[in-house]
Amino acid sequence: MSPSVPLLFSCFLLLSSTVTAFNITKLLGRYDGFNTFNDLLTQTHLNDEINSRRTISVLAVSDGNIAQIAGKPIDVIKNILSNHVVLDYYDILKLNNLSKGSALLTTLFQTTGVASQKQGFLNVTNSNGEIVFSSAVKGSPHDVKLVKSVAAQPYNISVLEISAPIIAPGLDAAPYGPTAAPKKPQAPAPAPHSKKSPPPPPVESPTEAEAPTITETEAPTPSADAEAPADAPVSSPPAADAPTADSTTEAPAPGTSSAGKGFVSNFCMALLVGLVASFFVAM
């Protein structure tokens, strides 16, 4: 074998690696309006993971639209931006020629092993010539649109600008859809408490029923009072004698008056008889 053959083969490998290699930081640095997005890729070290890939697509967000995630914790930002790195090559031409008008895209976040409920996948749809992206998680909003192609190195890297960050439910530390569901069982929980609240009134009603029992036990006390009137008649005879004496003293008064009237009438009759007798004697 000629010694020039291995040399030519080495040069071919060197040239091929040079052609396929790319640097996302330098690539984005050539275009205005992506400084924040580029800085976040560097802070999260996603730029190194992107540069280590041979075929990749990056969904970039402009400085004017990335403020929604720029203030979040760095680990949350990394999870969100990992969902903006598609593990395949997609440019404008390929997106406009989707076989079924839509496709399921696998992202870098899916390789982390922490994705769940399709958090590591994106849906892309071509509807009437408009390309729309969304998280593949059920119920996610379908409203992030393709703005333009920023840069492309065919079949190696494609940088596409989108209108807003794509945030899968649960990646921004917000309550995830399925975990929010357990709040519903808590709604019936107050109902048992409300059902248990009526029993206290029945518990109080027996105590009220015991109140008459207490009054009945106090009934002997009136009986003691009844004995007091029984003693009263014993001392009452002297009081009874007093009325009897009064009635006796009052009785002679009416008797004397009637006797006096009889005496006067008898006297008048005797006087009348005497006068008549005197009249006849005089004759």
mmCIF file of C-alpha atoms in Angstrom:
data_model
loop_
_atom_site.group_PDB
_atom_site.id
_atom_site.type_symbol
_atom_site.label_atom_id
_atom_site.label_comp_id
_atom_site.label_asym_id
_atom_site.label_seq_id
_atom_site.Cartn_x
_atom_site.Cartn_y
_atom_site.Cartn_z
ATOM 1 C CA MET A 1 0.000 0.000 0.000
ATOM 2 C CA SER A 2 1.315 3.408 -0.908
ATOM 3 C CA PRO A 3 2.151 5.556 2.128
ATOM 4 C CA SER A 4 0.129 8.356 0.584
ATOM 5 C CA VAL A 5 -3.159 6.437 0.997
ATOM 6 C CA PRO A 6 -3.361 6.684 4.822
ATOM 7 C CA LEU A 7 -2.402 10.334 4.559
ATOM 8 C CA LEU A 8 -5.199 11.038 2.087
ATOM 9 C CA PHE A 9 -7.681 9.139 4.286
ATOM 10 C CA SER A 10 -6.703 11.179 7.340
ATOM 11 C CA CYS A 11 -7.130 14.400 5.407
ATOM 12 C CA PHE A 12 -10.572 13.260 4.280
ATOM 13 C CA LEU A 13 -11.649 12.583 7.870
ATOM 14 C CA LEU A 14 -10.292 15.937 8.978
ATOM 15 C CA LEU A 15 -12.108 17.774 6.217
ATOM 16 C CA SER A 16 -15.361 15.906 6.824
ATOM 17 C CA SER A 17 -15.268 16.654 10.545
ATOM 18 C CA THR A 18 -14.535 20.293 9.796
ATOM 19 C CA VAL A 19 -17.473 20.482 7.416
ATOM 20 C CA THR A 20 -19.947 18.844 9.802
ATOM 21 C CA ALA A 21 -18.775 20.576 12.992
ATOM 22 C CA PHE A 22 -20.616 23.698 14.156
ATOM 23 C CA ASN A 23 -20.681 26.046 17.103
ATOM 24 C CA ILE A 24 -24.131 27.247 18.127
ATOM 25 C CA THR A 25 -22.719 30.137 20.155
ATOM 26 C CA LYS A 26 -20.793 31.558 17.188
ATOM 27 C CA LEU A 27 -23.647 30.825 14.827
ATOM 28 C CA LEU A 28 -26.199 32.774 16.886
ATOM 29 C CA GLY A 29 -23.638 35.517 17.510
ATOM 30 C CA ARG A 30 -23.797 36.417 13.825
ATOM 31 C CA TYR A 31 -27.409 37.536 14.122
ATOM 32 C CA ASP A 32 -28.943 40.347 16.109
ATOM 33 C CA GLY A 33 -31.791 39.789 18.532
ATOM 34 C CA PHE A 34 -30.734 36.458 20.085
ATOM 35 C CA ASN A 35 -28.230 37.589 22.702
ATOM 36 C CA THR A 36 -30.317 36.494 25.716
ATOM 37 C CA PHE A 37 -31.139 33.124 24.190
ATOM 38 C CA ASN A 38 -27.468 32.585 23.313
ATOM 39 C CA ASP A 39 -26.341 33.555 26.838
ATOM 40 C CA LEU A 40 -28.838 31.158 28.425
ATOM 41 C CA LEU A 41 -27.553 28.305 26.266
ATOM 42 C CA THR A 42 -24.062 29.051 27.568
ATOM 43 C CA GLN A 43 -25.136 29.381 31.235
ATOM 44 C CA THR A 44 -26.972 26.052 31.124
ATOM 45 C CA HIS A 45 -24.148 24.378 29.133
ATOM 46 C CA LEU A 46 -26.655 23.343 26.517
ATOM 47 C CA ASN A 47 -24.372 24.874 23.898
ATOM 48 C CA ASP A 48 -21.864 22.082 24.531
ATOM 49 C CA GLU A 49 -24.529 19.406 24.145
ATOM 50 C CA ILE A 50 -25.757 21.012 20.926
ATOM 51 C CA ASN A 51 -22.231 21.230 19.519
ATOM 52 C CA SER A 52 -21.654 17.539 20.271
ATOM 53 C CA ARG A 53 -24.504 16.516 17.940
ATOM 54 C CA ARG A 54 -24.191 15.886 14.222
ATOM 55 C CA THR A 55 -27.818 16.558 13.320
ATOM 56 C CA ILE A 56 -29.885 19.048 15.264
ATOM 57 C CA SER A 57 -32.490 21.811 15.017
ATOM 58 C CA VAL A 58 -32.669 24.729 17.440
ATOM 59 C CA LEU A 59 -35.885 26.672 18.015
ATOM 60 C CA ALA A 60 -34.574 30.095 19.000
ATOM 61 C CA VAL A 61 -36.554 32.835 20.772
ATOM 62 C CA SER A 62 -35.746 36.497 20.203
ATOM 63 C CA ASP A 63 -34.749 38.884 22.992
ATOM 64 C CA GLY A 64 -38.156 40.546 22.867
ATOM 65 C CA ASN A 65 -40.041 37.308 23.557
ATOM 66 C CA ILE A 66 -37.800 35.400 25.963
ATOM 67 C CA ALA A 67 -38.423 37.484 29.094
ATOM 68 C CA GLN A 68 -41.110 34.966 30.106
ATOM 69 C CA ILE A 69 -38.442 32.438 31.131
ATOM 70 C CA ALA A 70 -35.328 34.585 31.622
ATOM 71 C CA GLY A 71 -36.075 35.217 35.314
ATOM 72 C CA LYS A 72 -36.634 31.588 36.303
ATOM 73 C CA PRO A 73 -34.109 29.393 38.194
ATOM 74 C CA ILE A 74 -31.270 28.172 36.000
ATOM 75 C CA ASP A 75 -32.275 24.493 36.256
ATOM 76 C CA VAL A 76 -35.818 25.343 35.159
ATOM 77 C CA ILE A 77 -34.447 27.359 32.237
ATOM 78 C CA LYS A 78 -32.301 24.395 31.214
ATOM 79 C CA ASN A 79 -35.292 22.050 31.177
ATOM 80 C CA ILE A 80 -37.334 24.483 29.108
ATOM 81 C CA LEU A 81 -34.565 25.224 26.600
ATOM 82 C CA SER A 82 -33.798 21.498 26.263
ATOM 83 C CA ASN A 83 -37.266 21.251 24.750
ATOM 84 C CA HIS A 84 -36.169 23.761 22.094
ATOM 85 C CA VAL A 85 -33.465 21.451 20.773
ATOM 86 C CA VAL A 86 -34.907 18.925 18.293
ATOM 87 C CA LEU A 87 -32.867 15.777 17.650
ATOM 88 C CA ASP A 88 -33.371 15.904 13.892
ATOM 89 C CA TYR A 89 -32.903 18.283 11.036
ATOM 90 C CA TYR A 90 -35.890 20.483 10.187
ATOM 91 C CA ASP A 91 -35.752 23.478 7.897
ATOM 92 C CA ILE A 92 -38.508 25.508 6.224
ATOM 93 C CA LEU A 93 -38.677 23.172 3.243
ATOM 94 C CA LYS A 94 -39.085 20.051 5.382
ATOM 95 C CA LEU A 95 -41.720 21.649 7.614
ATOM 96 C CA ASN A 96 -43.765 22.723 4.605
ATOM 97 C CA ASN A 97 -43.778 19.151 3.317
ATOM 98 C CA LEU A 98 -44.835 17.179 6.388
ATOM 99 C CA SER A 99 -46.352 13.911 5.151
ATOM 100 C CA LYS A 100 -49.524 14.095 7.260
ATOM 101 C CA GLY A 101 -49.486 17.806 7.919
ATOM 102 C CA SER A 102 -48.071 17.202 11.398
ATOM 103 C CA ALA A 103 -45.211 15.417 13.160
ATOM 104 C CA LEU A 104 -44.030 14.415 16.620
ATOM 105 C CA LEU A 105 -40.541 15.780 17.329
ATOM 106 C CA THR A 106 -38.125 14.318 19.882
ATOM 107 C CA THR A 107 -36.199 16.900 21.900
ATOM 108 C CA LEU A 108 -33.018 16.916 23.965
ATOM 109 C CA PHE A 109 -35.089 16.949 27.163
ATOM 110 C CA GLN A 110 -36.313 13.434 26.358
ATOM 111 C CA THR A 111 -32.729 12.140 26.735
ATOM 112 C CA THR A 112 -32.459 13.373 30.334
ATOM 113 C CA GLY A 113 -34.584 10.526 31.696
ATOM 114 C CA VAL A 114 -36.737 12.858 33.807
ATOM 115 C CA ALA A 115 -39.351 13.630 31.150
ATOM 116 C CA SER A 116 -42.847 12.275 31.742
ATOM 117 C CA GLN A 117 -46.229 12.457 30.054
ATOM 118 C CA LYS A 118 -44.582 13.305 26.688
ATOM 119 C CA GLN A 119 -42.784 16.327 28.141
ATOM 120 C CA GLY A 120 -39.801 15.532 25.911
ATOM 121 C CA PHE A 121 -41.791 15.723 22.671
ATOM 122 C CA LEU A 122 -43.175 18.538 20.522
ATOM 123 C CA ASN A 123 -46.066 18.625 18.098
ATOM 124 C CA VAL A 124 -45.598 20.549 14.862
ATOM 125 C CA THR A 125 -48.491 21.219 12.504
ATOM 126 C CA ASN A 126 -48.694 22.743 9.055
ATOM 127 C CA SER A 127 -52.130 24.301 8.783
ATOM 128 C CA ASN A 128 -52.878 26.386 5.693
ATOM 129 C CA GLY A 129 -49.205 27.196 5.256
ATOM 130 C CA GLU A 130 -48.740 28.245 8.904
ATOM 131 C CA ILE A 131 -46.293 26.218 11.011
ATOM 132 C CA VAL A 132 -47.330 25.901 14.673
ATOM 133 C CA PHE A 133 -45.415 24.239 17.551
ATOM 134 C CA SER A 134 -46.635 23.012 20.935
ATOM 135 C CA SER A 135 -45.738 20.609 23.717
ATOM 136 C CA ALA A 136 -46.982 17.059 23.139
ATOM 137 C CA VAL A 137 -48.410 16.969 26.671
ATOM 138 C CA LYS A 138 -52.180 16.644 26.500
ATOM 139 C CA GLY A 139 -53.979 19.949 26.911
ATOM 140 C CA SER A 140 -50.968 22.134 26.064
ATOM 141 C CA PRO A 141 -51.652 25.366 24.156
ATOM 142 C CA HIS A 142 -51.034 25.143 20.416
ATOM 143 C CA ASP A 143 -50.051 28.728 19.693
ATOM 144 C CA VAL A 144 -46.265 29.051 19.142
ATOM 145 C CA LYS A 145 -45.678 29.958 15.505
ATOM 146 C CA LEU A 146 -42.686 29.707 13.211
ATOM 147 C CA VAL A 147 -41.350 33.190 12.440
ATOM 148 C CA LYS A 148 -38.453 32.564 10.075
ATOM 149 C CA SER A 149 -35.317 30.552 9.361
ATOM 150 C CA VAL A 150 -32.277 32.107 11.033
ATOM 151 C CA ALA A 151 -29.498 29.843 9.781
ATOM 152 C CA ALA A 152 -29.170 26.436 8.177
ATOM 153 C CA GLN A 153 -26.342 24.036 7.456
ATOM 154 C CA PRO A 154 -28.287 21.327 5.585
ATOM 155 C CA TYR A 155 -28.695 18.071 7.415
ATOM 156 C CA ASN A 156 -26.448 19.186 10.257
ATOM 157 C CA ILE A 157 -28.005 22.163 12.009
ATOM 158 C CA SER A 158 -31.028 24.375 11.465
ATOM 159 C CA VAL A 159 -31.856 27.427 13.574
ATOM 160 C CA LEU A 160 -35.491 28.507 13.410
ATOM 161 C CA GLU A 161 -37.028 31.513 15.156
ATOM 162 C CA ILE A 162 -40.348 30.906 16.948
ATOM 163 C CA SER A 163 -42.788 33.452 18.368
ATOM 164 C CA ALA A 164 -42.584 32.429 22.060
ATOM 165 C CA PRO A 165 -41.011 29.866 24.405
ATOM 166 C CA ILE A 166 -42.587 26.408 24.433
ATOM 167 C CA ILE A 167 -43.196 25.478 28.076
ATOM 168 C CA ALA A 168 -44.425 21.958 28.710
ATOM 169 C CA PRO A 169 -46.656 21.620 31.795
ATOM 170 C CA GLY A 170 -44.473 20.820 34.790
ATOM 171 C CA LEU A 171 -41.203 22.180 33.365
ATOM 172 C CA ASP A 172 -41.642 25.644 34.854
ATOM 173 C CA ALA A 173 -42.117 24.310 38.414
ATOM 174 C CA ALA A 174 -45.864 24.937 38.089
ATOM 175 C CA PRO A 175 -48.342 22.259 39.253
ATOM 176 C CA TYR A 176 -48.433 19.529 36.632
ATOM 177 C CA GLY A 177 -51.826 18.665 35.151
ATOM 178 C CA PRO A 178 -52.209 15.125 36.550
ATOM 179 C CA THR A 179 -51.002 16.156 40.018
ATOM 180 C CA ALA A 180 -53.528 18.981 40.187
ATOM 181 C CA ALA A 181 -56.347 16.441 39.878
ATOM 182 C CA PRO A 182 -56.056 15.186 43.512
ATOM 183 C CA LYS A 183 -57.419 18.547 44.625
ATOM 184 C CA LYS A 184 -60.859 17.347 43.553
ATOM 185 C CA PRO A 185 -61.107 14.701 46.306
ATOM 186 C CA GLN A 186 -60.484 17.494 48.787
ATOM 187 C CA ALA A 187 -63.766 19.111 47.726
ATOM 188 C CA PRO A 188 -65.855 16.236 49.155
ATOM 189 C CA ALA A 189 -63.733 16.399 52.323
ATOM 190 C CA PRO A 190 -65.597 19.475 53.607
ATOM 191 C CA ALA A 191 -68.870 17.614 52.985
ATOM 192 C CA PRO A 192 -68.167 14.979 55.657
ATOM 193 C CA HIS A 193 -67.356 17.767 58.099
ATOM 194 C CA SER A 194 -70.626 19.470 57.224
ATOM 195 C CA LYS A 195 -72.421 16.174 57.693
ATOM 196 C CA LYS A 196 -70.805 15.698 61.077
ATOM 197 C CA SER A 197 -71.810 19.189 62.180
ATOM 198 C CA PRO A 198 -75.555 18.321 62.528
ATOM 199 C CA PRO A 199 -74.913 15.626 65.215
ATOM 200 C CA PRO A 200 -73.895 18.204 67.873
ATOM 201 C CA PRO A 201 -77.480 19.601 68.042
ATOM 202 C CA PRO A 202 -78.899 16.120 68.864
ATOM 203 C CA VAL A 203 -76.224 15.788 71.542
ATOM 204 C CA GLU A 204 -77.397 19.050 73.086
ATOM 205 C CA SER A 205 -81.066 18.004 73.000
ATOM 206 C CA PRO A 206 -80.533 15.139 75.471
ATOM 207 C CA THR A 207 -78.947 17.609 77.845
ATOM 208 C CA GLU A 208 -82.088 19.699 77.532
ATOM 209 C CA ALA A 209 -84.146 16.592 78.258
ATOM 210 C CA GLU A 210 -82.175 16.143 81.454
ATOM 211 C CA ALA A 211 -83.222 19.627 82.611
ATOM 212 C CA PRO A 212 -86.824 18.497 83.313
ATOM 213 C CA THR A 213 -85.357 15.582 85.243
ATOM 214 C CA ILE A 214 -83.546 18.068 87.431
ATOM 215 C CA THR A 215 -86.765 20.005 87.993
ATOM 216 C CA GLU A 216 -88.489 16.784 88.999
ATOM 217 C CA THR A 217 -85.778 16.116 91.540
ATOM 218 C CA GLU A 218 -86.402 19.590 92.905
ATOM 219 C CA ALA A 219 -90.070 18.682 93.369
ATOM 220 C CA PRO A 220 -89.422 17.339 96.919
ATOM 221 C CA THR A 221 -88.433 20.842 97.895
ATOM 222 C CA PRO A 222 -91.982 22.088 97.227
ATOM 223 C CA SER A 223 -93.201 19.156 99.355
ATOM 224 C CA ALA A 224 -91.192 20.565 102.205
ATOM 225 C CA ASP A 225 -92.946 23.837 101.563
ATOM 226 C CA ALA A 226 -96.235 21.958 101.654
ATOM 227 C CA GLU A 227 -95.376 20.754 105.135
ATOM 228 C CA ALA A 228 -95.007 24.365 106.209
ATOM 229 C CA PRO A 229 -98.708 25.109 105.455
ATOM 230 C CA ALA A 230 -99.592 21.905 107.318
ATOM 231 C CA ASP A 231 -97.925 23.334 110.409
ATOM 232 C CA ALA A 232 -99.762 26.600 109.887
ATOM 233 C CA PRO A 233 -103.210 25.184 110.762
ATOM 234 C CA VAL A 234 -101.767 24.035 114.092
ATOM 235 C CA SER A 235 -101.013 27.612 115.015
ATOM 236 C CA SER A 236 -104.114 28.863 113.220
ATOM 237 C CA PRO A 237 -106.757 27.879 115.895
ATOM 238 C CA PRO A 238 -105.994 30.994 117.917
ATOM 239 C CA ALA A 239 -106.489 32.973 114.720
ATOM 240 C CA ALA A 240 -109.732 31.053 114.145
ATOM 241 C CA ASP A 241 -110.923 31.939 117.708
ATOM 242 C CA ALA A 242 -110.455 35.586 116.969
ATOM 243 C CA PRO A 243 -112.969 35.580 114.107
ATOM 244 C CA THR A 244 -115.380 33.550 116.290
ATOM 245 C CA ALA A 245 -115.183 36.130 119.065
ATOM 246 C CA ASP A 246 -115.757 38.878 116.534
ATOM 247 C CA SER A 247 -118.809 37.140 115.155
ATOM 248 C CA THR A 248 -120.161 36.593 118.699
ATOM 249 C CA THR A 249 -119.729 40.222 119.692
ATOM 250 C CA GLU A 250 -121.398 41.368 116.498
ATOM 251 C CA ALA A 251 -124.353 38.975 116.917
ATOM 252 C CA PRO A 252 -125.809 40.550 120.123
ATOM 253 C CA ALA A 253 -125.964 43.884 118.372
ATOM 254 C CA PRO A 254 -128.505 42.700 115.838
ATOM 255 C CA GLY A 255 -130.363 40.699 118.581
ATOM 256 C CA THR A 256 -130.682 43.702 120.932
ATOM 257 C CA SER A 257 -131.997 45.905 118.177
ATOM 258 C CA SER A 258 -134.770 43.440 117.295
ATOM 259 C CA ALA A 259 -135.728 43.008 120.988
ATOM 260 C CA GLY A 260 -135.919 46.778 121.391
ATOM 261 C CA LYS A 261 -138.214 47.038 118.396
ATOM 262 C CA GLY A 262 -140.529 44.378 119.936
ATOM 263 C CA PHE A 263 -140.598 46.219 123.262
ATOM 264 C CA VAL A 264 -141.562 49.508 121.585
ATOM 265 C CA SER A 265 -144.342 47.890 119.597
ATOM 266 C CA ASN A 266 -145.747 46.209 122.718
ATOM 267 C CA PHE A 267 -145.596 49.466 124.612
ATOM 268 C CA CYS A 268 -147.482 51.264 121.844
ATOM 269 C CA MET A 269 -150.179 48.610 121.795
ATOM 270 C CA ALA A 270 -150.603 48.794 125.572
ATOM 271 C CA LEU A 271 -150.817 52.560 125.389
ATOM 272 C CA LEU A 272 -153.422 52.372 122.641
ATOM 273 C CA VAL A 273 -155.503 49.854 124.609
ATOM 274 C CA GLY A 274 -155.280 52.048 127.722
ATOM 275 C CA LEU A 275 -156.509 55.091 125.785
ATOM 276 C CA VAL A 276 -159.444 53.156 124.332
ATOM 277 C CA ALA A 277 -160.362 51.842 127.781
ATOM 278 C CA SER A 278 -160.178 55.340 129.261
ATOM 279 C CA PHE A 279 -162.473 56.570 126.510
ATOM 280 C CA PHE A 280 -165.120 54.003 127.279
ATOM 281 C CA VAL A 281 -164.838 54.605 131.032
ATOM 282 C CA ALA A 282 -165.329 58.282 130.530
ATOM 283 C CA MET A 283 -168.529 57.679 128.690
#
